[in-house]
């Protein structure tokens, strides 16, 4: 399935004979030897983070909330067989660790740093975050990975707040907002963007009982109306005459059901008692009830339902319309010689294998990597000027939930 599936595009990553180099770590960050610890993540992270902050940003979405494509575009090709995987979650839930695993990073290789910086214990103690906006990387399998800044983050609010409480970042066109309201809208805009431009969206929560991300995803589903996928914005108007009839047919087919990335709900840092089959089934039922009326549950009958098989091998119901669920235990379980369930490392490996083999909804049309990026920038402008999100902002402000 061109430009959409995680499995079909892996055997032929690019039609270009000499494609661009794979984007791993930023220039100047290579060390003399392998990093200590499992997967090379055990040390040197403070120095890495400090060096990253002094280098030119590779972010698609910068800390000023502007979309930039010029630095990432050279790493993309005209290949149409690729998969975009985004991630969203609160601070310290393991987003970057999961994305490094999806990249296939091997920390035992000399001179290699993880493609995505990991929050160190010192930064965690200071309530800081190490990812701003959206950090992109592209893997050898043509997985375009989008690591994102944390949502519900006090450090993000602190960075964008003026002494009078207003926001330094213009989130909506022409509106001056308080930092708290601007941050709330930033979380929503980030979710809407990822749901619009990704094939797979990892929704990562800490522990079992974390409903904040679930509520955010329902809000994203509510406010995404009218935002197309990247292939719906044609890069060349000259092709419109040749594709006119096809365009009209697909537009009509997509009128009733807008594009939505396939969500995968990942719960991390679970204790032994949280990894039981009983807890898994209860969490799965809760997801079903919570998202029963959302876009995540619609349009999955017949063949689509079979293609939406649950990621976890703990489930035998392969035709279920339940949102995909994956449970990852805490790292401490790896040190237990009598662990009853799978370890942290093995579940990360399994998550990567499943994402690489996933079938997910395609964009409306076939689109190349480069056109995907260019059109994603246009989609971001649509999101920032969305009348629905703007009206939602006014409702929150008028309701007294946020100071003016």
mmCIF file of C-alpha atoms in Angstrom:
data_model
loop_
_atom_site.group_PDB
_atom_site.id
_atom_site.type_symbol
_atom_site.label_atom_id
_atom_site.label_comp_id
_atom_site.label_asym_id
_atom_site.label_seq_id
_atom_site.Cartn_x
_atom_site.Cartn_y
_atom_site.Cartn_z
ATOM 1 C CA UNK A 1 0.000 0.000 0.000
ATOM 2 C CA UNK A 2 1.938 2.974 -1.307
ATOM 3 C CA UNK A 3 2.976 5.574 1.165
ATOM 4 C CA UNK A 4 1.080 3.991 4.009
ATOM 5 C CA UNK A 5 1.878 0.532 5.212
ATOM 6 C CA UNK A 6 4.649 -0.484 7.525
ATOM 7 C CA UNK A 7 5.216 -3.854 5.887
ATOM 8 C CA UNK A 8 4.947 -3.392 2.143
ATOM 9 C CA UNK A 9 7.538 -0.649 1.879
ATOM 10 C CA UNK A 10 10.369 -2.415 3.669
ATOM 11 C CA UNK A 11 11.600 -4.590 0.854
ATOM 12 C CA UNK A 12 12.044 -1.602 -1.485
ATOM 13 C CA UNK A 13 12.943 1.347 0.690
ATOM 14 C CA UNK A 14 13.674 3.789 -2.115
ATOM 15 C CA UNK A 15 13.689 3.853 -5.907
ATOM 16 C CA UNK A 16 16.686 6.186 -5.798
ATOM 17 C CA UNK A 17 19.960 4.388 -6.477
ATOM 18 C CA UNK A 18 21.997 6.566 -4.130
ATOM 19 C CA UNK A 19 19.627 7.915 -1.518
ATOM 20 C CA UNK A 20 20.450 10.382 1.211
ATOM 21 C CA UNK A 21 22.327 9.368 4.323
ATOM 22 C CA UNK A 22 20.262 8.023 7.174
ATOM 23 C CA UNK A 23 19.747 10.681 9.824
ATOM 24 C CA UNK A 24 21.084 9.360 13.120
ATOM 25 C CA UNK A 25 22.613 11.907 15.496
ATOM 26 C CA UNK A 26 23.435 15.553 14.998
ATOM 27 C CA UNK A 27 26.930 16.388 13.675
ATOM 28 C CA UNK A 28 29.626 16.813 16.280
ATOM 29 C CA UNK A 29 28.041 14.502 18.853
ATOM 30 C CA UNK A 30 30.047 11.348 18.095
ATOM 31 C CA UNK A 31 32.138 10.085 20.969
ATOM 32 C CA UNK A 32 35.294 8.028 20.901
ATOM 33 C CA UNK A 33 33.726 4.826 22.144
ATOM 34 C CA UNK A 34 30.449 3.068 22.900
ATOM 35 C CA UNK A 35 28.168 4.502 25.526
ATOM 36 C CA UNK A 36 27.840 2.545 28.781
ATOM 37 C CA UNK A 37 24.687 0.773 29.827
ATOM 38 C CA UNK A 38 22.055 -1.182 27.933
ATOM 39 C CA UNK A 39 21.570 0.056 24.381
ATOM 40 C CA UNK A 40 24.201 2.714 25.134
ATOM 41 C CA UNK A 41 21.739 4.679 27.223
ATOM 42 C CA UNK A 42 23.368 4.396 30.589
ATOM 43 C CA UNK A 43 25.670 7.413 30.627
ATOM 44 C CA UNK A 44 26.919 10.551 28.941
ATOM 45 C CA UNK A 45 23.413 11.931 28.531
ATOM 46 C CA UNK A 46 24.050 15.237 30.295
ATOM 47 C CA UNK A 47 26.917 16.073 27.931
ATOM 48 C CA UNK A 48 24.891 14.893 24.972
ATOM 49 C CA UNK A 49 21.944 17.069 25.887
ATOM 50 C CA UNK A 50 24.197 20.085 26.440
ATOM 51 C CA UNK A 51 25.854 19.630 23.042
ATOM 52 C CA UNK A 52 22.528 19.189 21.300
ATOM 53 C CA UNK A 53 21.272 22.476 22.708
ATOM 54 C CA UNK A 54 24.207 24.358 21.187
ATOM 55 C CA UNK A 55 23.729 22.975 17.669
ATOM 56 C CA UNK A 56 21.389 24.278 14.945
ATOM 57 C CA UNK A 57 17.939 22.781 15.394
ATOM 58 C CA UNK A 58 16.790 19.932 13.169
ATOM 59 C CA UNK A 59 13.253 20.238 14.498
ATOM 60 C CA UNK A 60 10.299 20.160 12.132
ATOM 61 C CA UNK A 61 8.338 22.044 14.752
ATOM 62 C CA UNK A 62 10.557 24.489 16.628
ATOM 63 C CA UNK A 63 10.262 25.767 20.193
ATOM 64 C CA UNK A 64 8.757 28.940 18.699
ATOM 65 C CA UNK A 65 5.940 26.762 17.331
ATOM 66 C CA UNK A 66 6.895 27.285 13.665
ATOM 67 C CA UNK A 67 7.178 24.508 11.079
ATOM 68 C CA UNK A 68 10.548 24.142 9.285
ATOM 69 C CA UNK A 69 11.316 21.670 6.494
ATOM 70 C CA UNK A 70 14.604 22.880 5.015
ATOM 71 C CA UNK A 71 16.992 20.951 7.291
ATOM 72 C CA UNK A 72 15.110 17.628 7.158
ATOM 73 C CA UNK A 73 14.159 17.683 3.448
ATOM 74 C CA UNK A 74 17.621 16.516 2.193
ATOM 75 C CA UNK A 75 17.182 13.266 4.133
ATOM 76 C CA UNK A 76 13.990 12.358 2.241
ATOM 77 C CA UNK A 77 13.516 10.952 -1.257
ATOM 78 C CA UNK A 78 10.826 10.550 -3.907
ATOM 79 C CA UNK A 79 10.134 7.104 -2.461
ATOM 80 C CA UNK A 80 6.423 6.397 -1.895
ATOM 81 C CA UNK A 81 6.829 3.324 0.312
ATOM 82 C CA UNK A 82 7.328 4.759 3.790
ATOM 83 C CA UNK A 83 5.649 4.840 7.172
ATOM 84 C CA UNK A 84 5.342 7.831 9.498
ATOM 85 C CA UNK A 85 5.320 7.044 13.218
ATOM 86 C CA UNK A 86 4.668 9.776 15.774
ATOM 87 C CA UNK A 87 4.584 9.688 19.567
ATOM 88 C CA UNK A 88 2.793 11.754 22.191
ATOM 89 C CA UNK A 89 2.950 11.578 25.965
ATOM 90 C CA UNK A 90 3.728 13.250 29.279
ATOM 91 C CA UNK A 91 7.261 13.989 30.556
ATOM 92 C CA UNK A 92 9.444 11.003 31.357
ATOM 93 C CA UNK A 93 7.108 8.247 30.127
ATOM 94 C CA UNK A 94 9.724 6.811 27.742
ATOM 95 C CA UNK A 95 8.809 8.371 24.388
ATOM 96 C CA UNK A 96 12.394 8.865 23.197
ATOM 97 C CA UNK A 97 13.455 5.416 24.443
ATOM 98 C CA UNK A 98 10.674 3.815 22.397
ATOM 99 C CA UNK A 99 11.545 5.878 19.316
ATOM 100 C CA UNK A 100 15.225 4.902 19.601
ATOM 101 C CA UNK A 101 14.116 1.269 19.649
ATOM 102 C CA UNK A 102 11.928 1.759 16.565
ATOM 103 C CA UNK A 103 14.903 3.328 14.833
ATOM 104 C CA UNK A 104 16.891 0.166 15.517
ATOM 105 C CA UNK A 105 19.578 1.957 17.502
ATOM 106 C CA UNK A 106 22.398 -0.261 18.768
ATOM 107 C CA UNK A 107 24.289 1.410 21.591
ATOM 108 C CA UNK A 108 27.112 -1.142 21.396
ATOM 109 C CA UNK A 109 28.365 0.327 18.089
ATOM 110 C CA UNK A 110 31.464 2.517 18.662
ATOM 111 C CA UNK A 111 30.947 6.246 18.228
ATOM 112 C CA UNK A 112 27.158 6.156 18.020
ATOM 113 C CA UNK A 113 24.770 8.247 20.067
ATOM 114 C CA UNK A 114 21.026 7.569 20.274
ATOM 115 C CA UNK A 115 19.111 9.392 17.532
ATOM 116 C CA UNK A 116 16.757 10.857 20.145
ATOM 117 C CA UNK A 117 18.079 12.403 23.366
ATOM 118 C CA UNK A 118 16.867 10.720 26.547
ATOM 119 C CA UNK A 119 15.844 12.593 29.676
ATOM 120 C CA UNK A 120 18.626 12.229 32.243
ATOM 121 C CA UNK A 121 18.048 11.855 35.966
ATOM 122 C CA UNK A 122 19.521 15.313 36.589
ATOM 123 C CA UNK A 123 17.162 16.925 34.087
ATOM 124 C CA UNK A 124 14.256 14.991 35.567
ATOM 125 C CA UNK A 125 15.169 16.230 39.045
ATOM 126 C CA UNK A 126 15.214 19.813 37.751
ATOM 127 C CA UNK A 127 11.815 19.287 36.055
ATOM 128 C CA UNK A 128 13.254 19.922 32.592
ATOM 129 C CA UNK A 129 12.534 18.383 29.191
ATOM 130 C CA UNK A 130 15.044 17.517 26.457
ATOM 131 C CA UNK A 131 12.806 17.525 23.343
ATOM 132 C CA UNK A 132 11.268 20.714 21.978
ATOM 133 C CA UNK A 133 8.670 20.762 19.222
ATOM 134 C CA UNK A 134 9.105 17.768 16.911
ATOM 135 C CA UNK A 135 12.445 16.024 16.355
ATOM 136 C CA UNK A 136 12.494 13.927 13.134
ATOM 137 C CA UNK A 137 14.673 10.982 12.139
ATOM 138 C CA UNK A 138 14.443 8.485 9.277
ATOM 139 C CA UNK A 139 15.497 4.852 9.607
ATOM 140 C CA UNK A 140 16.917 2.393 7.109
ATOM 141 C CA UNK A 141 13.437 0.839 6.742
ATOM 142 C CA UNK A 142 12.111 4.277 5.716
ATOM 143 C CA UNK A 143 10.344 4.787 9.005
ATOM 144 C CA UNK A 144 9.942 8.529 9.461
ATOM 145 C CA UNK A 145 10.004 8.891 13.249
ATOM 146 C CA UNK A 146 8.628 12.011 14.939
ATOM 147 C CA UNK A 147 9.649 12.440 18.581
ATOM 148 C CA UNK A 148 7.764 15.257 20.320
ATOM 149 C CA UNK A 149 7.979 17.564 23.297
ATOM 150 C CA UNK A 150 5.991 16.381 26.318
ATOM 151 C CA UNK A 151 2.377 17.344 26.848
ATOM 152 C CA UNK A 152 1.064 18.427 30.282
ATOM 153 C CA UNK A 153 4.577 19.673 31.048
ATOM 154 C CA UNK A 154 5.305 22.278 33.712
ATOM 155 C CA UNK A 155 8.750 22.874 32.198
ATOM 156 C CA UNK A 156 7.220 23.763 28.821
ATOM 157 C CA UNK A 157 4.878 26.237 30.525
ATOM 158 C CA UNK A 158 7.787 27.753 32.470
ATOM 159 C CA UNK A 159 9.800 28.255 29.280
ATOM 160 C CA UNK A 160 6.957 30.077 27.508
ATOM 161 C CA UNK A 161 5.598 32.197 30.377
ATOM 162 C CA UNK A 162 6.256 35.929 30.719
ATOM 163 C CA UNK A 163 6.344 37.584 34.155
ATOM 164 C CA UNK A 164 2.732 38.727 33.668
ATOM 165 C CA UNK A 165 1.610 35.141 32.934
ATOM 166 C CA UNK A 166 1.095 35.619 29.193
ATOM 167 C CA UNK A 167 2.568 33.322 26.564
ATOM 168 C CA UNK A 168 5.684 34.177 24.577
ATOM 169 C CA UNK A 169 4.529 31.797 21.834
ATOM 170 C CA UNK A 170 1.746 32.757 19.459
ATOM 171 C CA UNK A 171 -0.241 29.558 19.317
ATOM 172 C CA UNK A 172 -3.264 30.901 17.419
ATOM 173 C CA UNK A 173 -3.091 33.479 14.661
ATOM 174 C CA UNK A 174 -3.599 36.960 16.093
ATOM 175 C CA UNK A 175 -4.561 35.895 19.629
ATOM 176 C CA UNK A 176 -2.628 36.727 22.814
ATOM 177 C CA UNK A 177 -3.214 34.047 25.446
ATOM 178 C CA UNK A 178 -2.102 33.131 28.935
ATOM 179 C CA UNK A 179 0.730 30.612 29.105
ATOM 180 C CA UNK A 180 -1.532 27.956 30.655
ATOM 181 C CA UNK A 181 -4.158 28.247 27.916
ATOM 182 C CA UNK A 182 -1.507 28.433 25.181
ATOM 183 C CA UNK A 183 0.072 25.242 26.514
ATOM 184 C CA UNK A 184 -3.306 23.490 26.561
ATOM 185 C CA UNK A 185 -3.847 24.442 22.928
ATOM 186 C CA UNK A 186 -0.305 23.415 22.012
ATOM 187 C CA UNK A 187 -1.021 19.900 23.286
ATOM 188 C CA UNK A 188 -4.190 19.774 21.182
ATOM 189 C CA UNK A 189 -2.516 21.184 18.070
ATOM 190 C CA UNK A 190 0.340 18.706 18.423
ATOM 191 C CA UNK A 191 -2.117 15.823 18.675
ATOM 192 C CA UNK A 192 -4.146 17.037 15.677
ATOM 193 C CA UNK A 193 -0.981 17.386 13.583
ATOM 194 C CA UNK A 194 0.279 13.906 14.443
ATOM 195 C CA UNK A 195 -3.157 12.376 13.831
ATOM 196 C CA UNK A 196 -3.199 14.063 10.405
ATOM 197 C CA UNK A 197 0.317 13.383 9.072
ATOM 198 C CA UNK A 198 1.252 10.033 10.694
ATOM 199 C CA UNK A 199 0.288 6.496 9.797
ATOM 200 C CA UNK A 200 0.842 5.278 13.370
ATOM 201 C CA UNK A 201 0.529 7.392 16.524
ATOM 202 C CA UNK A 202 1.951 5.998 19.762
ATOM 203 C CA UNK A 203 0.027 7.359 22.763
ATOM 204 C CA UNK A 204 2.348 6.684 25.704
ATOM 205 C CA UNK A 205 1.115 6.750 29.317
ATOM 206 C CA UNK A 206 2.902 6.158 32.621
ATOM 207 C CA UNK A 207 1.381 3.209 34.501
ATOM 208 C CA UNK A 208 -2.128 1.839 34.186
ATOM 209 C CA UNK A 209 -4.264 4.612 35.636
ATOM 210 C CA UNK A 210 -3.450 7.636 33.477
ATOM 211 C CA UNK A 211 -6.507 9.068 31.732
ATOM 212 C CA UNK A 212 -4.986 12.413 30.757
ATOM 213 C CA UNK A 213 -3.757 11.169 27.389
ATOM 214 C CA UNK A 214 -7.065 9.455 26.739
ATOM 215 C CA UNK A 215 -8.943 12.720 27.328
ATOM 216 C CA UNK A 216 -6.514 14.563 25.089
ATOM 217 C CA UNK A 217 -7.022 12.079 22.264
ATOM 218 C CA UNK A 218 -10.806 12.457 22.512
ATOM 219 C CA UNK A 219 -10.362 16.230 22.243
ATOM 220 C CA UNK A 220 -8.085 15.738 19.232
ATOM 221 C CA UNK A 221 -10.746 13.578 17.606
ATOM 222 C CA UNK A 222 -13.344 16.289 18.277
ATOM 223 C CA UNK A 223 -11.290 19.212 16.950
ATOM 224 C CA UNK A 224 -9.556 17.569 13.990
ATOM 225 C CA UNK A 225 -12.590 18.103 11.758
ATOM 226 C CA UNK A 226 -11.646 19.696 8.422
ATOM 227 C CA UNK A 227 -7.922 18.886 8.601
ATOM 228 C CA UNK A 228 -6.854 16.709 5.624
ATOM 229 C CA UNK A 229 -4.014 14.229 5.304
ATOM 230 C CA UNK A 230 -0.758 15.217 3.506
ATOM 231 C CA UNK A 231 -1.694 13.551 0.228
ATOM 232 C CA UNK A 232 -4.881 15.634 -0.102
ATOM 233 C CA UNK A 233 -2.812 18.771 -0.722
ATOM 234 C CA UNK A 234 -1.436 18.290 -4.219
ATOM 235 C CA UNK A 235 2.125 19.486 -4.665
ATOM 236 C CA UNK A 236 1.646 20.159 -8.347
ATOM 237 C CA UNK A 237 -1.547 21.685 -9.682
ATOM 238 C CA UNK A 238 -0.548 20.611 -13.188
ATOM 239 C CA UNK A 239 -1.462 17.044 -12.312
ATOM 240 C CA UNK A 240 -4.991 17.950 -11.290
ATOM 241 C CA UNK A 241 -6.438 17.622 -14.794
ATOM 242 C CA UNK A 242 -5.106 14.072 -15.191
ATOM 243 C CA UNK A 243 -6.264 13.028 -11.741
ATOM 244 C CA UNK A 244 -9.535 14.941 -11.733
ATOM 245 C CA UNK A 245 -11.928 12.001 -11.856
ATOM 246 C CA UNK A 246 -9.899 9.988 -9.362
ATOM 247 C CA UNK A 247 -9.722 12.990 -7.063
ATOM 248 C CA UNK A 248 -13.477 13.489 -7.070
ATOM 249 C CA UNK A 249 -14.127 9.838 -6.295
ATOM 250 C CA UNK A 250 -11.690 9.708 -3.397
ATOM 251 C CA UNK A 251 -12.843 13.030 -2.014
ATOM 252 C CA UNK A 252 -16.410 11.776 -1.936
ATOM 253 C CA UNK A 253 -15.290 8.543 -0.318
ATOM 254 C CA UNK A 254 -13.478 10.486 2.394
ATOM 255 C CA UNK A 255 -16.213 13.023 3.083
ATOM 256 C CA UNK A 256 -17.978 10.845 5.631
ATOM 257 C CA UNK A 257 -14.828 9.619 7.369
ATOM 258 C CA UNK A 258 -11.795 11.853 7.735
ATOM 259 C CA UNK A 259 -8.305 10.474 7.884
ATOM 260 C CA UNK A 260 -7.035 9.532 11.334
ATOM 261 C CA UNK A 261 -3.688 7.954 12.175
ATOM 262 C CA UNK A 262 -3.892 4.530 13.770
ATOM 263 C CA UNK A 263 -3.408 5.019 17.526
ATOM 264 C CA UNK A 264 -1.401 2.537 19.569
ATOM 265 C CA UNK A 265 -1.901 3.015 23.309
ATOM 266 C CA UNK A 266 1.345 2.150 25.095
ATOM 267 C CA UNK A 267 1.447 1.918 28.888
ATOM 268 C CA UNK A 268 4.965 1.971 30.332
ATOM 269 C CA UNK A 269 6.726 1.479 33.694
ATOM 270 C CA UNK A 270 4.305 -1.236 34.780
ATOM 271 C CA UNK A 271 4.847 -3.296 37.926
ATOM 272 C CA UNK A 272 4.622 -7.094 38.026
ATOM 273 C CA UNK A 273 1.010 -7.074 39.150
ATOM 274 C CA UNK A 274 0.119 -4.685 36.322
ATOM 275 C CA UNK A 275 1.430 -7.035 33.639
ATOM 276 C CA UNK A 276 -1.049 -9.829 34.281
ATOM 277 C CA UNK A 277 -3.500 -10.978 31.587
ATOM 278 C CA UNK A 278 -6.374 -9.864 33.826
ATOM 279 C CA UNK A 279 -5.073 -6.286 33.981
ATOM 280 C CA UNK A 280 -4.517 -6.313 30.228
ATOM 281 C CA UNK A 281 -8.096 -7.385 29.526
ATOM 282 C CA UNK A 282 -9.511 -4.816 31.952
ATOM 283 C CA UNK A 283 -7.487 -2.036 30.345
ATOM 284 C CA UNK A 284 -8.573 -3.192 26.926
ATOM 285 C CA UNK A 285 -12.238 -3.072 27.946
ATOM 286 C CA UNK A 286 -11.740 0.412 29.392
ATOM 287 C CA UNK A 287 -10.234 1.591 26.086
ATOM 288 C CA UNK A 288 -13.177 0.136 24.196
ATOM 289 C CA UNK A 289 -15.736 1.967 26.332
ATOM 290 C CA UNK A 290 -13.786 5.227 26.406
ATOM 291 C CA UNK A 291 -13.321 5.486 22.626
ATOM 292 C CA UNK A 292 -16.529 3.757 21.530
ATOM 293 C CA UNK A 293 -17.867 6.904 19.800
ATOM 294 C CA UNK A 294 -14.542 8.178 18.464
ATOM 295 C CA UNK A 295 -12.957 7.962 15.029
ATOM 296 C CA UNK A 296 -10.581 5.352 16.407
ATOM 297 C CA UNK A 297 -13.455 2.870 16.532
ATOM 298 C CA UNK A 298 -15.239 3.686 13.290
ATOM 299 C CA UNK A 299 -14.779 2.267 9.823
ATOM 300 C CA UNK A 300 -13.086 -0.957 10.907
ATOM 301 C CA UNK A 301 -15.431 -3.594 9.562
ATOM 302 C CA UNK A 302 -14.595 -6.351 7.147
ATOM 303 C CA UNK A 303 -11.100 -6.270 5.678
ATOM 304 C CA UNK A 304 -10.126 -3.168 7.621
ATOM 305 C CA UNK A 305 -10.858 -4.913 10.887
ATOM 306 C CA UNK A 306 -8.574 -7.794 9.938
ATOM 307 C CA UNK A 307 -5.814 -5.343 9.053
ATOM 308 C CA UNK A 308 -6.280 -3.718 12.456
ATOM 309 C CA UNK A 309 -5.212 -6.775 14.438
ATOM 310 C CA UNK A 310 -4.202 -6.053 18.010
ATOM 311 C CA UNK A 311 -0.466 -5.430 18.478
ATOM 312 C CA UNK A 312 -0.186 -7.440 21.646
ATOM 313 C CA UNK A 313 0.258 -11.183 21.444
ATOM 314 C CA UNK A 314 -1.676 -11.403 24.681
ATOM 315 C CA UNK A 315 -4.874 -11.041 22.652
ATOM 316 C CA UNK A 316 -6.383 -13.817 20.550
ATOM 317 C CA UNK A 317 -9.190 -11.676 19.124
ATOM 318 C CA UNK A 318 -7.574 -10.666 15.864
ATOM 319 C CA UNK A 319 -10.697 -9.136 14.304
ATOM 320 C CA UNK A 320 -11.460 -6.837 17.201
ATOM 321 C CA UNK A 321 -12.082 -3.128 16.690
ATOM 322 C CA UNK A 322 -10.554 -2.338 20.074
ATOM 323 C CA UNK A 323 -7.800 0.321 19.866
ATOM 324 C CA UNK A 324 -4.360 -1.250 19.859
ATOM 325 C CA UNK A 325 -2.806 -1.720 23.282
ATOM 326 C CA UNK A 326 0.761 -2.524 24.293
ATOM 327 C CA UNK A 327 2.087 -2.897 27.847
ATOM 328 C CA UNK A 328 5.761 -2.376 28.745
ATOM 329 C CA UNK A 329 7.056 -3.285 32.221
ATOM 330 C CA UNK A 330 9.492 -1.145 34.176
ATOM 331 C CA UNK A 331 13.230 -1.525 33.643
ATOM 332 C CA UNK A 332 13.671 -2.987 37.126
ATOM 333 C CA UNK A 333 12.034 -6.222 35.989
ATOM 334 C CA UNK A 334 15.102 -7.042 33.881
ATOM 335 C CA UNK A 335 17.122 -7.548 37.077
ATOM 336 C CA UNK A 336 14.715 -10.103 38.525
ATOM 337 C CA UNK A 337 15.784 -13.715 37.890
ATOM 338 C CA UNK A 338 12.280 -14.995 38.605
ATOM 339 C CA UNK A 339 10.250 -12.550 36.592
ATOM 340 C CA UNK A 340 6.864 -13.966 35.690
ATOM 341 C CA UNK A 341 6.239 -11.861 32.588
ATOM 342 C CA UNK A 342 8.281 -10.464 29.730
ATOM 343 C CA UNK A 343 11.127 -8.057 30.439
ATOM 344 C CA UNK A 344 11.337 -4.378 29.537
ATOM 345 C CA UNK A 345 13.851 -5.037 26.748
ATOM 346 C CA UNK A 346 11.972 -7.928 25.140
ATOM 347 C CA UNK A 347 8.705 -5.966 25.030
ATOM 348 C CA UNK A 348 10.495 -3.036 23.376
ATOM 349 C CA UNK A 349 11.844 -5.421 20.746
ATOM 350 C CA UNK A 350 8.387 -6.870 20.250
ATOM 351 C CA UNK A 351 6.866 -3.406 19.882
ATOM 352 C CA UNK A 352 9.364 -2.579 17.157
ATOM 353 C CA UNK A 353 8.661 -5.828 15.294
ATOM 354 C CA UNK A 354 4.923 -5.220 15.433
ATOM 355 C CA UNK A 355 5.160 -1.611 14.252
ATOM 356 C CA UNK A 356 7.333 -2.659 11.310
ATOM 357 C CA UNK A 357 4.746 -5.264 10.278
ATOM 358 C CA UNK A 358 1.629 -3.189 10.911
ATOM 359 C CA UNK A 359 -0.944 -2.495 8.252
ATOM 360 C CA UNK A 360 -2.617 0.869 8.722
ATOM 361 C CA UNK A 361 -4.987 3.144 6.810
ATOM 362 C CA UNK A 362 -3.444 4.741 3.747
ATOM 363 C CA UNK A 363 -3.511 8.396 2.816
ATOM 364 C CA UNK A 364 -6.099 9.381 0.214
ATOM 365 C CA UNK A 365 -3.478 9.294 -2.546
ATOM 366 C CA UNK A 366 0.033 8.034 -3.118
ATOM 367 C CA UNK A 367 2.547 10.612 -1.951
ATOM 368 C CA UNK A 368 6.358 10.724 -1.850
ATOM 369 C CA UNK A 369 8.405 11.381 1.273
ATOM 370 C CA UNK A 370 9.323 14.865 0.083
ATOM 371 C CA UNK A 371 5.752 15.805 -0.813
ATOM 372 C CA UNK A 372 4.582 14.428 2.525
ATOM 373 C CA UNK A 373 6.928 16.832 4.298
ATOM 374 C CA UNK A 374 6.026 19.851 2.192
ATOM 375 C CA UNK A 375 2.301 19.214 2.590
ATOM 376 C CA UNK A 376 2.684 18.604 6.324
ATOM 377 C CA UNK A 377 3.882 22.198 6.618
ATOM 378 C CA UNK A 378 0.690 23.344 4.870
ATOM 379 C CA UNK A 379 -1.415 21.226 7.207
ATOM 380 C CA UNK A 380 0.278 22.889 10.172
ATOM 381 C CA UNK A 381 -0.847 26.302 8.897
ATOM 382 C CA UNK A 382 -4.396 24.968 8.600
ATOM 383 C CA UNK A 383 -4.238 23.755 12.203
ATOM 384 C CA UNK A 384 -2.946 27.086 13.538
ATOM 385 C CA UNK A 385 -5.755 28.938 11.757
ATOM 386 C CA UNK A 386 -8.458 26.333 12.445
ATOM 387 C CA UNK A 387 -11.741 28.091 13.341
ATOM 388 C CA UNK A 388 -12.810 25.047 15.373
ATOM 389 C CA UNK A 389 -9.707 25.142 17.586
ATOM 390 C CA UNK A 390 -10.001 28.924 17.869
ATOM 391 C CA UNK A 391 -13.609 28.641 19.028
ATOM 392 C CA UNK A 392 -12.622 25.942 21.504
ATOM 393 C CA UNK A 393 -9.991 28.323 22.891
ATOM 394 C CA UNK A 394 -12.580 31.055 23.382
ATOM 395 C CA UNK A 395 -14.896 28.615 25.118
ATOM 396 C CA UNK A 396 -12.159 27.596 27.569
ATOM 397 C CA UNK A 397 -11.294 31.208 28.277
ATOM 398 C CA UNK A 398 -14.863 32.365 28.707
ATOM 399 C CA UNK A 399 -15.571 29.407 30.983
ATOM 400 C CA UNK A 400 -13.039 30.695 33.494
ATOM 401 C CA UNK A 401 -10.787 27.629 33.286
ATOM 402 C CA UNK A 402 -7.772 29.780 32.368
ATOM 403 C CA UNK A 403 -6.840 33.308 33.341
ATOM 404 C CA UNK A 404 -6.900 35.963 30.649
#
